[in-house]
Amino acid sequence: MARTWPLMAAALLLAGCTAGDPVPRPSPPPAVVPTGVPTADAAPQRLPFGAEPLWSTTDGKQNRVELAGDALLTFRGDRLRVSDARTGAIRWSVSTGDPAPGGGTYSAPGSARVIGDPARDWSVVTAYRDGGERGLIGLSGAGGDKLWRIPAGRTGDLSLGPATSRTATAVLTTAGRTRTVAYDLDTREQAWTAAGVRPAAIQDDLVLVERTGAKATLIALDRETGKESWSLAARYPRSALASTAGSTLIVDRGEGAAVVDTLTGRELTTWPARLTDCGSSATILACADTGAGPQDDQAVTITTVDDAASVSTVPGSTGCRRLRVWEDLMYCSGPDGTARAITTTGGTADPGLPGIPEAIDARFAVFSDGTTLSVYAMS
C-alpha cells in the first residue's frame, strides 16, 4: 500500500503560504521523521483511509467481522452474511435452520471459519445437521455454493473448531464425553480423534488443543497424525492459549502470560499480567495488557530475536484494552468505546478514530461505534 502520510505532512506545511504572502527566508532542512511516528510537538497525522465511510449499517451488534478480498463477512449469533465491502450489497447469507445443500439444515453458521487465501480463492467452513447426523460443509466465498460435505456421524452435539485450507476440526460431544476430531480437507476424511481436549488454534503443522477438566493445559498435536508434539503440563499445570502470532504463542499461565515458541513449546519469556487480543504485522507484534482493572490496561509490544523474546510497554497507551494492528500502527480502544491509533513509541497517529477497529487490510478499514458498522476505503 502506497503511503500517503509524508505527502499529507507536506500539504499541512504548505497550507499557510498563499500567493500574497511574503516569501519566507530559506531555512535549514527539517529533520527526517520516520513515517508514522510524529514528534512530540507535531500535529497528529491523518490515517490512510477516507474521511467519510463508503457505507454503514445498523444491522445490530456483530460477534465477529472479517475482510476477505472485496468481501465483508459479518458473524452474528446464528447468522453469517457476506457483503460487497465497497457497496454493502449483500452477496449471500445463511442462518441456522436454513436448508443445507445435500439435505438437512445449517447449524450455527455464525461460528463459521474462513479458509484459504483471503485475497484470492477463499471459502467458508460451517456445520449442518440432518436428523441425527451432524457434519461439516464447505461453501464458496463468491456465492455460498456447496464445495464439499463431510458427515461426522450421529453425535449428540457438534461444535466447529479452527480450520485451515488443509484441516478442519470439530468438537463432538456424546453422552457427556468430549473429543476433538480433525478432518483432512484434501481427502474429505477423518484424520484422527483425541479425547478430553478442545481445539484452540491451528498453527503451522500443529493443532493446539486445551485439555478439559481439572488439569486444563495447552498441548500441541501433529496436524496430520494427532500425535503429541509438546505439552505445557509440566511447566504450567493450568494454561490456556490467549493468542497466536506467526511462530509465537501467547499463553495464559494462570499467574500472568508466557511467550512460547510454536514449534517446540519452549518458553521465550514471561509477563506478570494477562496478555489478550494480540495482533501482528510485518513490523509489530502487540497485545493488550489487561492488568488488574481498566485503569491498568495498556498496550505492550513483543520482540523476538533468535531464541529469546522481550515484552515492552507502549508509552501513552493507558486504557488500551482492545487492539488491531495494521503495518506500523496499533488501533486501540478502551472500555468506554473511545479509540485512537498509536505508534510503538507512544506517539498519537490519530486521536479520534470513527469507532472501535474491527478489521483492517490493504483495501478497507471497518469500524464500529457499538450500533453502527462503517466501512472506509484505504487510501
Tab-separated table of C-alpha atoms in Angstrom, residues 2 24 27 31 37 46 59 102 154 175-176 181 213 225 237 244 268 272 276 318 366 375:
chain	number	residue	atom	x	y	z
A	2	ALA	CA	1.427	3.355	-1.012
A	24	PRO	CA	9.956	33.061	3.711
A	27	SER	CA	15.987	27.773	6.500
A	31	ALA	CA	14.998	16.682	10.499
A	37	VAL	CA	5.978	8.413	14.191
A	46	ARG	CA	-4.365	11.523	9.420
A	59	ASP	CA	-27.826	-4.255	11.465
A	102	GLY	CA	-27.375	-32.196	0.249
A	154	ARG	CA	-24.660	-39.500	14.634
A	175	ALA	CA	-23.222	-38.839	26.375
A	176	GLY	CA	-21.249	-36.086	28.139
A	181	VAL	CA	-11.903	-34.701	15.558
A	213	GLY	CA	-11.192	-30.791	33.311
A	225	THR	CA	-1.444	-37.729	12.845
A	237	PRO	CA	-0.256	-27.194	35.276
A	244	THR	CA	-1.316	-16.714	18.190
A	268	LEU	CA	10.822	-17.439	25.406
A	272	PRO	CA	3.323	-10.733	35.131
A	276	THR	CA	-5.012	-10.625	25.276
A	318	THR	CA	-3.126	3.600	29.213
A	366	VAL	CA	-14.051	-1.335	9.297
A	375	VAL	CA	-16.595	0.633	6.059
